[in-house]
Every structure is written in C-alpha cells, then in structure tokens.
Coordinates of C-alpha atoms in Angstrom, one line a residue:
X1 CA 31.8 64.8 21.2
X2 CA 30.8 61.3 22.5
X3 CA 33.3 59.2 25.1
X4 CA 34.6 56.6 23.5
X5 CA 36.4 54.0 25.5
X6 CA 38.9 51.8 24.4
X7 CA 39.6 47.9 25.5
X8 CA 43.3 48.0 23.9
X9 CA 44.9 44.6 23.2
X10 CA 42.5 42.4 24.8
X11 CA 44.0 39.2 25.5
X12 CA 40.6 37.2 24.1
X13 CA 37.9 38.7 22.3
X14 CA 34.7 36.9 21.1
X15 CA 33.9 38.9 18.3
X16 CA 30.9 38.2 15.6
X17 CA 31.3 36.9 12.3
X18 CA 28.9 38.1 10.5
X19 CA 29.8 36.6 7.1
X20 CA 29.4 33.3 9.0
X21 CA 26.6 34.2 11.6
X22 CA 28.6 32.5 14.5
X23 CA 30.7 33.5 17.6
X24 CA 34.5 33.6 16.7
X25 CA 37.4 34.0 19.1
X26 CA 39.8 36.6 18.6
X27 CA 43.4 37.6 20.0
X28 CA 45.1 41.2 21.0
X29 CA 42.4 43.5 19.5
X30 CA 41.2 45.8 20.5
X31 CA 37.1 46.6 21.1
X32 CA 35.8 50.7 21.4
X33 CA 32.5 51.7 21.7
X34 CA 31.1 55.3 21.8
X35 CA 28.4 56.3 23.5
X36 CA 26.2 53.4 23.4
X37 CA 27.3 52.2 20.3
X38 CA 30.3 49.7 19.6
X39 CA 32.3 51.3 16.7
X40 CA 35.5 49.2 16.9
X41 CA 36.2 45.4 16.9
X42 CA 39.6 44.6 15.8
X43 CA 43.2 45.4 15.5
X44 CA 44.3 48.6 16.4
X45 CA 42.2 51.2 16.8
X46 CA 43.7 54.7 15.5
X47 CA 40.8 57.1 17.1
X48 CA 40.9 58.7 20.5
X49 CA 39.7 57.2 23.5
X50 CA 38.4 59.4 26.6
X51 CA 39.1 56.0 28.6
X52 CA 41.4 53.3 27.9
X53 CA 41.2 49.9 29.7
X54 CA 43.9 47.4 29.4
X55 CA 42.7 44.3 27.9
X56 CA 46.2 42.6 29.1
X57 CA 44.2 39.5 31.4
X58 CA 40.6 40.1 29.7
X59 CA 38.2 38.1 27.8
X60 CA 35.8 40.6 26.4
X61 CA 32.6 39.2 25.2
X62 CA 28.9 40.3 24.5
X63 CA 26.4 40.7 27.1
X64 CA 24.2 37.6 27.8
X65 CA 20.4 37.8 26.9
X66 CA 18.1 36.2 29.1
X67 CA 14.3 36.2 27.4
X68 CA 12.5 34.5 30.5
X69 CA 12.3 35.6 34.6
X70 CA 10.0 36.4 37.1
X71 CA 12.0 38.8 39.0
X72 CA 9.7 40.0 41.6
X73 CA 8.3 37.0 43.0
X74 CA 11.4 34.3 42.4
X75 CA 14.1 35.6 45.1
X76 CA 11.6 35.2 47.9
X77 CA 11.0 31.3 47.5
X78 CA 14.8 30.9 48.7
X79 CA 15.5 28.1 50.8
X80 CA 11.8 27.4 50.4
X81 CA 11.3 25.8 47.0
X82 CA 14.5 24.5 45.6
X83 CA 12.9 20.5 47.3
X84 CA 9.4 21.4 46.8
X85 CA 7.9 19.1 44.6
X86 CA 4.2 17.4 44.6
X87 CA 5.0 13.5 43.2
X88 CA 0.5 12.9 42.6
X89 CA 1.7 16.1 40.3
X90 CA 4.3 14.7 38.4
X91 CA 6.7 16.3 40.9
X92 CA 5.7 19.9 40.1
X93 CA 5.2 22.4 43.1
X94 CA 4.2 25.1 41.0
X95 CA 0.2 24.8 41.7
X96 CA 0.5 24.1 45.0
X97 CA 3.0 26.8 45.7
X98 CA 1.0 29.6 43.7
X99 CA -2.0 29.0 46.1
X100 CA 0.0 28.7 49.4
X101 CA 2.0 31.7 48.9
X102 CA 1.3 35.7 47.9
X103 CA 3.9 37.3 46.3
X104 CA 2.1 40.3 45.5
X105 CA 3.3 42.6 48.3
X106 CA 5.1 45.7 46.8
X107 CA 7.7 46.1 49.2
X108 CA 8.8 42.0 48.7
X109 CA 8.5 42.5 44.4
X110 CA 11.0 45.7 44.3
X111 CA 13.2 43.7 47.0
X112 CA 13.2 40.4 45.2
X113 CA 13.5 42.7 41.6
X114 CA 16.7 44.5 42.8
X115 CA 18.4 40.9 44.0
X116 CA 17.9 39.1 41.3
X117 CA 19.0 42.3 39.0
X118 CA 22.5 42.3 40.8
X119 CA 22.5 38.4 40.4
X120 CA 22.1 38.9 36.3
X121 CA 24.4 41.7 35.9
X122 CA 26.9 39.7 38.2
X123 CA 26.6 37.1 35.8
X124 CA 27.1 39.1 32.7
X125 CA 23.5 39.4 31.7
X126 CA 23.1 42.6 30.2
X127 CA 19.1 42.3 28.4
X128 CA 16.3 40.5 30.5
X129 CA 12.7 39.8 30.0
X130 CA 11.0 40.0 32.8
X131 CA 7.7 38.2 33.2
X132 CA 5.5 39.2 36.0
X133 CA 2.6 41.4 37.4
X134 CA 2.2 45.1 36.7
X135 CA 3.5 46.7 40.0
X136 CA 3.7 50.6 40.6
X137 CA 8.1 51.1 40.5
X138 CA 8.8 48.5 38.1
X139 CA 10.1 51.0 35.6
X140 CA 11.6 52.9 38.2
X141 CA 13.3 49.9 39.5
X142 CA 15.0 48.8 36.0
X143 CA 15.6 53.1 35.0
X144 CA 17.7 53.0 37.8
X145 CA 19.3 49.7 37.7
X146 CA 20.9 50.3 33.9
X147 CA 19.9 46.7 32.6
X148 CA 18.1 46.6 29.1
X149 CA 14.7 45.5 30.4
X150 CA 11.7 43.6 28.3
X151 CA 8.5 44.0 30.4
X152 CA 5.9 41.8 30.1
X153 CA 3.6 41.9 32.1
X154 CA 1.6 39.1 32.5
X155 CA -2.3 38.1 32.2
X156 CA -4.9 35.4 31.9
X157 CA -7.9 34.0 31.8
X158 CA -8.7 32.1 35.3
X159 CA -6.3 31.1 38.2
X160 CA -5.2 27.4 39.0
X161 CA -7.3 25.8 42.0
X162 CA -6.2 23.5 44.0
X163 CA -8.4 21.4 46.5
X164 CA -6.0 18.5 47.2
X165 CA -2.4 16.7 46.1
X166 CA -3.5 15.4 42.8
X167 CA -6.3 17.6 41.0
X168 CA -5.8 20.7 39.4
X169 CA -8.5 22.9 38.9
X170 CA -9.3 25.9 37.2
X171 CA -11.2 28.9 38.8
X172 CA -11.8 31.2 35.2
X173 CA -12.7 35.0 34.9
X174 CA -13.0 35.6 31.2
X175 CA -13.5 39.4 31.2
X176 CA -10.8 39.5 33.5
X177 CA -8.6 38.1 31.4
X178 CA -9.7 41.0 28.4
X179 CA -9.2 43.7 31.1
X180 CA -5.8 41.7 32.0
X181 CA -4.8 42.1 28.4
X182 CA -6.2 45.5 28.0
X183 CA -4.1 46.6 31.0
X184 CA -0.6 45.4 29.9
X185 CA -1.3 46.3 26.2
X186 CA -1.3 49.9 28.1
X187 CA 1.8 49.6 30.0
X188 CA 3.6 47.9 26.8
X189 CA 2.6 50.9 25.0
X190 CA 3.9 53.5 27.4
X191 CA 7.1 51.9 27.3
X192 CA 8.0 52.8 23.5
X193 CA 8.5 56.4 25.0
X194 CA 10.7 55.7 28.4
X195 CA 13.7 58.3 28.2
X196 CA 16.0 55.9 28.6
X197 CA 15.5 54.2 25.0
X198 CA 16.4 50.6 27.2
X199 CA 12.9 49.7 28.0
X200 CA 10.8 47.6 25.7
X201 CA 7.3 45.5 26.3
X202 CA 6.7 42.2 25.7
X203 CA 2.9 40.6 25.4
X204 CA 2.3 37.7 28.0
X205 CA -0.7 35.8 28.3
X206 CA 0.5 33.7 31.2
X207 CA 0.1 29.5 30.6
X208 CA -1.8 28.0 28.1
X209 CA -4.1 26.0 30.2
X210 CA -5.1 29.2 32.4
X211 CA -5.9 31.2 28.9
X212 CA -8.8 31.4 26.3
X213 CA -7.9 30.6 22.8
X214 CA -9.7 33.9 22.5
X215 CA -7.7 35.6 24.4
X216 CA -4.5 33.6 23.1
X217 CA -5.4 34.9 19.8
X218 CA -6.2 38.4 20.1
X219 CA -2.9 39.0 22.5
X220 CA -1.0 37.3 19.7
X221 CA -2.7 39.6 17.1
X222 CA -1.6 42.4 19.4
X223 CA 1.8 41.9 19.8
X224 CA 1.7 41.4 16.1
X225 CA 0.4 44.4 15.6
X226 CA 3.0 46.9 17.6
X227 CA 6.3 44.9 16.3
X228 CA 6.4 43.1 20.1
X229 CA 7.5 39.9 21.0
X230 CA 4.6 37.2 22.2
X231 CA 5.4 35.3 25.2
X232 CA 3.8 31.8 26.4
X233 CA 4.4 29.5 29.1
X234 CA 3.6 25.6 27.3
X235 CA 4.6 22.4 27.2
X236 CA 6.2 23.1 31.0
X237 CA 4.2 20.4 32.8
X238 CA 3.0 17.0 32.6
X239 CA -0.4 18.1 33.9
X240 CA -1.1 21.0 31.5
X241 CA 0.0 18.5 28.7
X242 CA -3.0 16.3 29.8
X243 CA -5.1 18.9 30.7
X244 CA -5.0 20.4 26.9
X245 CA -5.4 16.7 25.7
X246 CA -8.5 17.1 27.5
X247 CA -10.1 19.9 26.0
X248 CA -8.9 20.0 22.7
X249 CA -7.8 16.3 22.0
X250 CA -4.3 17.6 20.7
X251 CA -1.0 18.4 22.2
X252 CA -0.1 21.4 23.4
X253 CA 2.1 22.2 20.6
X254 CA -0.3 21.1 17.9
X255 CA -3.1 22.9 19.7
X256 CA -0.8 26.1 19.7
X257 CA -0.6 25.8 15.8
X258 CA -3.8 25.4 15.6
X259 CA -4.7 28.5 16.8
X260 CA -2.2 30.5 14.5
X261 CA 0.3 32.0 17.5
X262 CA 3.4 30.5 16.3
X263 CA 5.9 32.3 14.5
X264 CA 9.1 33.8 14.6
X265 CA 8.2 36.7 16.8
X266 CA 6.8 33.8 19.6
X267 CA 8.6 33.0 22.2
X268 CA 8.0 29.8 24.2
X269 CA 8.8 28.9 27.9
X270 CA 9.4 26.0 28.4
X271 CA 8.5 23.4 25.8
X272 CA 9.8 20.7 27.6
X273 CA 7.1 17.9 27.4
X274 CA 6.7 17.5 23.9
X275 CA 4.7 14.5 22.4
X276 CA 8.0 12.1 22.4
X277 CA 9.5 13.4 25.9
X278 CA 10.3 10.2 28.2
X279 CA 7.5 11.6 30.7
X280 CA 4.7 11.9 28.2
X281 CA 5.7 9.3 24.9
X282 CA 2.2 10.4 23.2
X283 CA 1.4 8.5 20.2
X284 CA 2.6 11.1 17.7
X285 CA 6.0 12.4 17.1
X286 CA 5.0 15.7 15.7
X287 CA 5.8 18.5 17.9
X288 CA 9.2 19.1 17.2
X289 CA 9.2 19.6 13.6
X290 CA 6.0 21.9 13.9
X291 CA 8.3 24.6 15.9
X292 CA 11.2 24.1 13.8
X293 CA 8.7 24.8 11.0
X294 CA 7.0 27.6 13.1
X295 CA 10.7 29.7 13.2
X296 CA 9.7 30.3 16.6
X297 CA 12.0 30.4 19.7
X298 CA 12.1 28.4 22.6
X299 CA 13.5 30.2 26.3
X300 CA 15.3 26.9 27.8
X301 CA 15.6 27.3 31.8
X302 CA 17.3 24.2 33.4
X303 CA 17.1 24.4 37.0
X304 CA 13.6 25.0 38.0
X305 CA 13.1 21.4 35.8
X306 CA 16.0 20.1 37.1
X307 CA 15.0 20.3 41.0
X308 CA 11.8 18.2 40.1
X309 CA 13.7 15.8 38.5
X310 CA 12.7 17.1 34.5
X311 CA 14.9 17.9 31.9
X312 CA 14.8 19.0 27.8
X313 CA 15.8 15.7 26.7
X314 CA 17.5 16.9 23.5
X315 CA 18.8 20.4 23.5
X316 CA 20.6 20.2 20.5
X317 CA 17.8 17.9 18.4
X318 CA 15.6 21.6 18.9
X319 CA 18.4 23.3 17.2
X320 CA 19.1 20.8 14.7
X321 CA 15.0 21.0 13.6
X322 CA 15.5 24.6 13.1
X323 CA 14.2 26.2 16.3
X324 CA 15.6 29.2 17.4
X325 CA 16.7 28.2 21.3
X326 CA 17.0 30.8 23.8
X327 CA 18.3 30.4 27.3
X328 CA 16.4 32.3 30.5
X329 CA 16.6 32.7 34.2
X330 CA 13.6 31.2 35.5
X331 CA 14.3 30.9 39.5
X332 CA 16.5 32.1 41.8
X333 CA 19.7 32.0 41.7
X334 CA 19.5 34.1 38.4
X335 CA 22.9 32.8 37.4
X336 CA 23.2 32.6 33.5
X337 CA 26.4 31.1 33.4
X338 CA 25.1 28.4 35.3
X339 CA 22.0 27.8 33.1
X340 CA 24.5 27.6 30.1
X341 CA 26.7 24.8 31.9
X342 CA 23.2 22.8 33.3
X343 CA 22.0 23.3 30.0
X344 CA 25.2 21.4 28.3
X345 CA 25.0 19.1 31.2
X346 CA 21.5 18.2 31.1
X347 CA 21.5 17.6 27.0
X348 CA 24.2 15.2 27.0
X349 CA 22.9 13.3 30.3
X350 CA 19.0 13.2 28.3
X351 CA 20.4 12.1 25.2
X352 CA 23.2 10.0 26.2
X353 CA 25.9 12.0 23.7
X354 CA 28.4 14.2 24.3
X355 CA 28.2 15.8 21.1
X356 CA 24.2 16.6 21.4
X357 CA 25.1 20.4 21.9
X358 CA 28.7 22.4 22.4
X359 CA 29.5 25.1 24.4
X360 CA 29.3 27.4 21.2
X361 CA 26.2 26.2 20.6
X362 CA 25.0 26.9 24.5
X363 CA 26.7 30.3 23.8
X364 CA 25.1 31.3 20.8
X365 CA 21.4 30.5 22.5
X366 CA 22.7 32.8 25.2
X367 CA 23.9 35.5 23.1
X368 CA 22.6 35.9 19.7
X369 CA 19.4 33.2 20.2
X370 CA 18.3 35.4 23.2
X371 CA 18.4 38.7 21.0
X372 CA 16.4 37.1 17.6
X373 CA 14.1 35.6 20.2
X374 CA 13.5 39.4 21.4
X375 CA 13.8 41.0 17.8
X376 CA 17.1 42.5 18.6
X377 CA 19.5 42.0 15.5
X378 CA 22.3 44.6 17.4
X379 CA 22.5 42.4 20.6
X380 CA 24.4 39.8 21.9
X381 CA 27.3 40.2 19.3
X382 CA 30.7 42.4 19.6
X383 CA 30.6 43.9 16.4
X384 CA 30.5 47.7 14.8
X385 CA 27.0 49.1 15.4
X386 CA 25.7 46.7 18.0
X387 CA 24.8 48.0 21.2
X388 CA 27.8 48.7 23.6
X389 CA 26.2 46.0 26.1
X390 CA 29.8 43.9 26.7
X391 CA 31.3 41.8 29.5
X392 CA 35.1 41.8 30.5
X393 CA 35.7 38.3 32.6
X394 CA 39.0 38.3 34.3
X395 CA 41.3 35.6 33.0
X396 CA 43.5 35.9 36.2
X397 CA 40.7 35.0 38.4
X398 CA 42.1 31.5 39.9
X399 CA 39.2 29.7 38.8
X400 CA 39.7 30.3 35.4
X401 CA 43.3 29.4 35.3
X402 CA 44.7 27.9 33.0
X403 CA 42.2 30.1 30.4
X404 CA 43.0 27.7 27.5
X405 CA 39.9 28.3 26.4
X406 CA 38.4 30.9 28.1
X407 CA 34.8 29.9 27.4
X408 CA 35.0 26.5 28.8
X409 CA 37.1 28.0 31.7
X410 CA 33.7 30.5 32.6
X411 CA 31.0 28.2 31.8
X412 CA 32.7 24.8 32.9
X413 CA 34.8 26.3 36.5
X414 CA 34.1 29.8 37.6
X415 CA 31.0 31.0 36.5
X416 CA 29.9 34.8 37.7
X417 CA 33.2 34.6 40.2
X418 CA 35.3 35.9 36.7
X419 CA 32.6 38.6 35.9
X420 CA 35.0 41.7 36.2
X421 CA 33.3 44.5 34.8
X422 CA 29.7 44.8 32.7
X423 CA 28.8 48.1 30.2
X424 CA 24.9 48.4 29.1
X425 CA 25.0 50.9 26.6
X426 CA 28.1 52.1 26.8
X427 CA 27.7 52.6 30.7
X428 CA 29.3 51.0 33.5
X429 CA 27.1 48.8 35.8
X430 CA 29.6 46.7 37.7
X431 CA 33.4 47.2 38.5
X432 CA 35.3 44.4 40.2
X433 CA 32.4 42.2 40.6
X434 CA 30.3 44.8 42.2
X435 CA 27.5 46.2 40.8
X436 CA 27.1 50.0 41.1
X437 CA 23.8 51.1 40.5
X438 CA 21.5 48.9 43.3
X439 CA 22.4 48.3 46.8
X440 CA 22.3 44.3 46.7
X441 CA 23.0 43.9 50.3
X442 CA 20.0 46.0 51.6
X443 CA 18.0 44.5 49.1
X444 CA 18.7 41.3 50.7
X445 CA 17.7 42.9 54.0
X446 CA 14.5 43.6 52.9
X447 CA 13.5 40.8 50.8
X448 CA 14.5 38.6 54.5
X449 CA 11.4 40.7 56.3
X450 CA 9.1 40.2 53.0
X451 CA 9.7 36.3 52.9
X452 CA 8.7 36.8 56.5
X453 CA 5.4 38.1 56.0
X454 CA 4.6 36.0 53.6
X455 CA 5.1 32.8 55.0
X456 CA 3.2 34.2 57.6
X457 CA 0.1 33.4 55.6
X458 CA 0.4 31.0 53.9
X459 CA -1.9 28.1 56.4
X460 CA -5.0 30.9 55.8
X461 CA -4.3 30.3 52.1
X462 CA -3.3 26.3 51.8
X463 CA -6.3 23.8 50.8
X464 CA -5.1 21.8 54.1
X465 CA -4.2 24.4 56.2
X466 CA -0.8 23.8 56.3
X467 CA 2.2 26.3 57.4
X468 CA 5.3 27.1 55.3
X469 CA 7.4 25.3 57.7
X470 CA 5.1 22.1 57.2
X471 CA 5.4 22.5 53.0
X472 CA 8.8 23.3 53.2
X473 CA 10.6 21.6 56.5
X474 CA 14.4 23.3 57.0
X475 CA 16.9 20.3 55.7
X476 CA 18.4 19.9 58.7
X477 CA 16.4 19.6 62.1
X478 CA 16.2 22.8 64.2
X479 CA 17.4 21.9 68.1
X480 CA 15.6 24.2 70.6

C-alpha cells in the first residue's frame, strides 16, 4: 500500500479552483497526498495516513515553477557580476563577460548546480528548467537532488565576439550549430526514459542573434515533434534588438513570427525590449499583441535586468494581451520569492500604477504560468491528481507575523526565511529550512576554488587584456 501523509487542519491552504482556473485561499483543511500523487484537498480527510503533520501554524501551498536558469555557470559570477555592466552596450555585461570568463570547467558546473539547487528548493521551487551546456553528471546531479528538472541543453549557431566596449561581433559555425542541435536532441531523447519519471528535456537554441533561422526552424520543428517545450532567449538586449533590425529589417518579435516558432509550446526569455519599451520606442507598436496572439509564454527574470538598470515596463499589460507569463531564476541568488516581489515591484515602478499586476497575479505566473509554460497541467496547483510537489511556510516565523495574509507576508517580508518544509513527489527534500538531499555548505566550498581558477584566466581571454579584479574591482578598497 502507498504512504500517504496527511497535513491535518492546516491553518491556510492555497488550494486550486479549478471551476475558476485561479488560486483560492482556504482555512483548516486538510491536504494528503499518496505516493506522488495529491489525493486530498479539503475538509477532513477520513483515510489513513502513515504520517500526519500538524498544519496548526502552516500555510501549505504548491511548489513554485521556475522555467528559466543557468545553474552551472550563474553561482560562480558571485560578488563578480551583480555591478558589471558595459554603458557603450546599453549597460549589458553579458558579451563582455561571456568572453572574459570560462565557465565550462566540470568541477565549477556541478558546484555551482548543487548551490543554486539548495537556493530553489530553499525557496519553495519544486520544478526548474535548467538552461545550459551538456556536462557529463548533470543527470546525476538533479537524480540525486529530488527537484523535478527540465534539461535543456543549449546550442547555436556562432559565438558573440568581442574586440572592444561598443561592437558586438559574431564568430559563426553553421555545422556546428546542426551537430549542437543534433547533440541535445540526443540527450532530450534519453531523458523520456530516466527511472526517476522527474526528468524532462527542453529544446534550446541559445539567442536569437547567435542562431540561423535554419536552425531556429528545424529545432522548433523538433521540439514540436517529441511534445517538448522550445526555449529562446529574445528581445533581452538592446543590442540584439538592433542587431536583428539589421539583418532582417524587423523586430525581433516580428522576425520570430516570421519564421513560424511561436506558439503555445514556446517559451521566451526575456522579451523585454519590445518595439514600445522606453529603451528602444521603434516606430511600430506591434510586438505585444503578436505574442498575446501567438499563446506563447514569456519566462520574466527581474534581477539580472534590474542590476543594469532594465526593467519589463508593464508586467501586467503582457498578461492583459493574453500572454501566458512565467517567472524564472536567471542569476544567482536563485531566490523565487524574491523574483515574485521585484517582479511586483518593478511593474508598478515601469508603469506608474499600483494596480498593473497583484500578488495573485505574480503567484499564478509562478505557480500555474510556470507549469502551462512547460506543458505540465498537474503542477503548480494543490488539487486531487496533481503532483505531490507542495510547500509548508511557517506562519510563526517572526517575519511573517502578523500572517494576515499569508501571501503578502512571504512575498512582501520574509521570503525563503518561512520556507519550512518542501515534498517533490510526495518526498521530502527540505525539513526546517534545510535541505536534505545536497550538501550546500561543501558545495559552496568548492564552487570558492572553481571561481578561483577561473578568474585566473580571464586577462589570457579579455580583448584588452584585463584581469577579473580590473572588470570587476571589490566595492570597497582592499588595505594591504
């Protein structure tokens, strides 16, 4: 017989309402799942329970879905690229960074891949797309961690080249690119038959400046083609939106139509610099309504904008034209609670009204946006047949006191610090704030002496020569 555990007479529960497709907050139920499988969401159960938690204190709510990471690289750029910014490239530090720095040493991807693991789960993420390179224990790493993994890994046509502060060039390998695609179409299709039944592929051509529309096509065709999700990175700069202008004489957006990859099954990070952002105000005011039309989703990721002084203008204006908006975990710290409150923040601050999104809207993109973006219909809700991925925040914790409204009180004050306990399939990955399965603390250790190395490099591989000290000085002067 399957366990079954019991939350009995949970003091909050934010349970699905089907009937109404929305989030809906409910008092002194009770929420049982068996095996990996909720079966239970409401008053009194009647069944047995192998375990029974006290819900006296507890907010239960589903597991956050985060559709857009780069776990293995993103931890190591700690207190190296949160001020790094490139003003002759609209801020960005993206280029320059990609060229200065080599992430691609094993031992520093399944470091930074465990950290940022323990920050999501810590956070209540319990699903994660992870975007990134194939590497040889990437599996191994998420088998082990118990977090519902989307791997994508990532290819493209040609690498960015930089030569100076305010060019950005292009260095392209088309066949590359095909045995790119070829490679993760491989490692996509392995997944379908992992033991665990958590691991999923996702089909990643990179950025749209660095990829054929060849190669954009027939990846999209692809993912098409197995049931998969189809991942871009467009619209995320200033210079890629000038750079498609260029070639094609269109926006990115447009251009993307275009070519026939939108859709409900494509997702899009970032799709920030539309044709009416404040940083681009192009002379059409298009782009919008052709991804509301598209049914597509968008994976929203405030704070790598934020730090170079971007933001999505109008969160809630996506939503309103129909898109379907996601939320993801794009840099280090991998804090989904956080991205939810800069999100809110960030709207209402670009648009100038508080009422341009709510936190049950920011909730929803987190939750049930996350898991439609993926193709997941039994994620990202509490309700009886979803997946048993749920969250228990601890209303007690002082930050969340008084837990008028619980939601506020997690997104607004305490964040991960009220993250009690987090299930993934019916199995428990963190008690009391810890998680069980990965060791963050010598992950930590190790990422330390990866960073190391790989700033060691980094004047052999910068166009001026310059160390990682000199592109990214400590903020406070260093005494000898």
């Amino acid at each position: 017989m399957t366990d079954v555990t019991l939350i009995k007479n949970a003091d909050w529960v934010v349970a699905w309402k089907a009937d109404e497709e929305r989030h809906v907050y409910q008092r002194g139920i009770d929420v049982a799942f068996a095996g990996d499988k909720i079966i239970h969401v409401g008053p009194q159960y009647t069944g047995s329970a192998s375990r029974t938690i006290d819900g006296s204190g507890l907010m239960v709510m589903p597991g956050l879905v985060s559709v857009h990471s780069h776990l293995g690289s993103e931890p190591a750029f700690r207190g190296l690229r949160e001020e790094w910014g490139v003003p002759n490239m609209y801020m960005v530090g993206v280029y320059e960074r990609s060229r200065a720095f080599d992430s691609s040493d094993p031992q520093l991807r399944t470091a930074a891949t465990e950290v940022a693991i323990c920050e999501l789960l810590r956070s209540g993420v319990t699903s994660i797309c992870d975007i990134g390179p194939i590497y040889e224990n990437w599996t191994e790493i998420f088998d082990r961690s118990g977090i519902r993994g989307f791997l994508a890994p990532g290819f493209t046509s040609a690498r960015w080249k930089i030569s100076n502060d305010h060019d950005l060039g292009f260095t392209w390998d088309e066949e590359g690119g095909q045995r790119g695609l070829d490679a993760a179409l491989s490692f996509v299709d392995g997944l379908s038959a992992h033991p665990t039944g958590r691991l999923s592929g996702v089909v990643s051509p990179m950025q749209i400046e660095n990829t054929t529309d060849d190669l954009l096509r027939d990846s999209h065709a692809a993912a098409k083609e197995r049931g998969l999700p189809f991942t871009l990175h467009v619209a995320q700069t200033v210079p890629e939106f000038h750079e498609i202008v260029r070639r094609h004489g269109v926006t990115p957006i447009r251009h993307i139509a275009d070519l026939g990859i939108l859709g409900p099954t494509t997702i899009l990070g970032h799709a920030v610099f539309l044709d009416t952002h404040s940083w681009i105000r192009w002379w059409t005011k298009e782009d919008l309504a052709i991804l509301g039309r598209s049914g597509c989703s968008v994976a929203h990721c405030p704070t790598p904008f934020s730090r170079y002084g971007h933001i999505m203008e109008s969160f809630g204006d996506y939503v309103r034209a129909g898109v379907n908006m996601a939320l993801g975990t794009d840099t280090t710290p991998h804090n989904m609670l956080e991205e939810i409150r800069k999100a809110g923040t960030f709207a209402r601050i670009g648009s100038r009204d508080i009422n341009n999104v709510s936190t049950s809207m920011l909730f929803h993109a987190a939750t049930i946006g996350g898991a439609r973006a993926l193709g997941r219909e039994d994620l990202g809700r509490l309700a009886p047949g979803a997946q048993a991925d749920v969250v228990l925040v601890d209303l007690t914790q002082p930050d969340m006191v008084p837990a008028r409204d619980p939601l506020r009180s997690l997104v607004f004050h305490a964040a991960d610090r009220a993250v009690r306990d987090v299930f993934v399939a019916g199995r428990q990955l963190v008690t009391d704030g810890k998680v069980k399965t990965l060791d963050h603390q010598s992950a930590g250790e190790r990422l330390t002496d990866a960073q190391q190395r790989m700033m060691s490099s980094v004047s052999t591989r910068d166009y001026d020569g310059r160390t990682a000290d000199q592109l990214a000085p400590l903020s406070l002067p260093l005494l000898s």
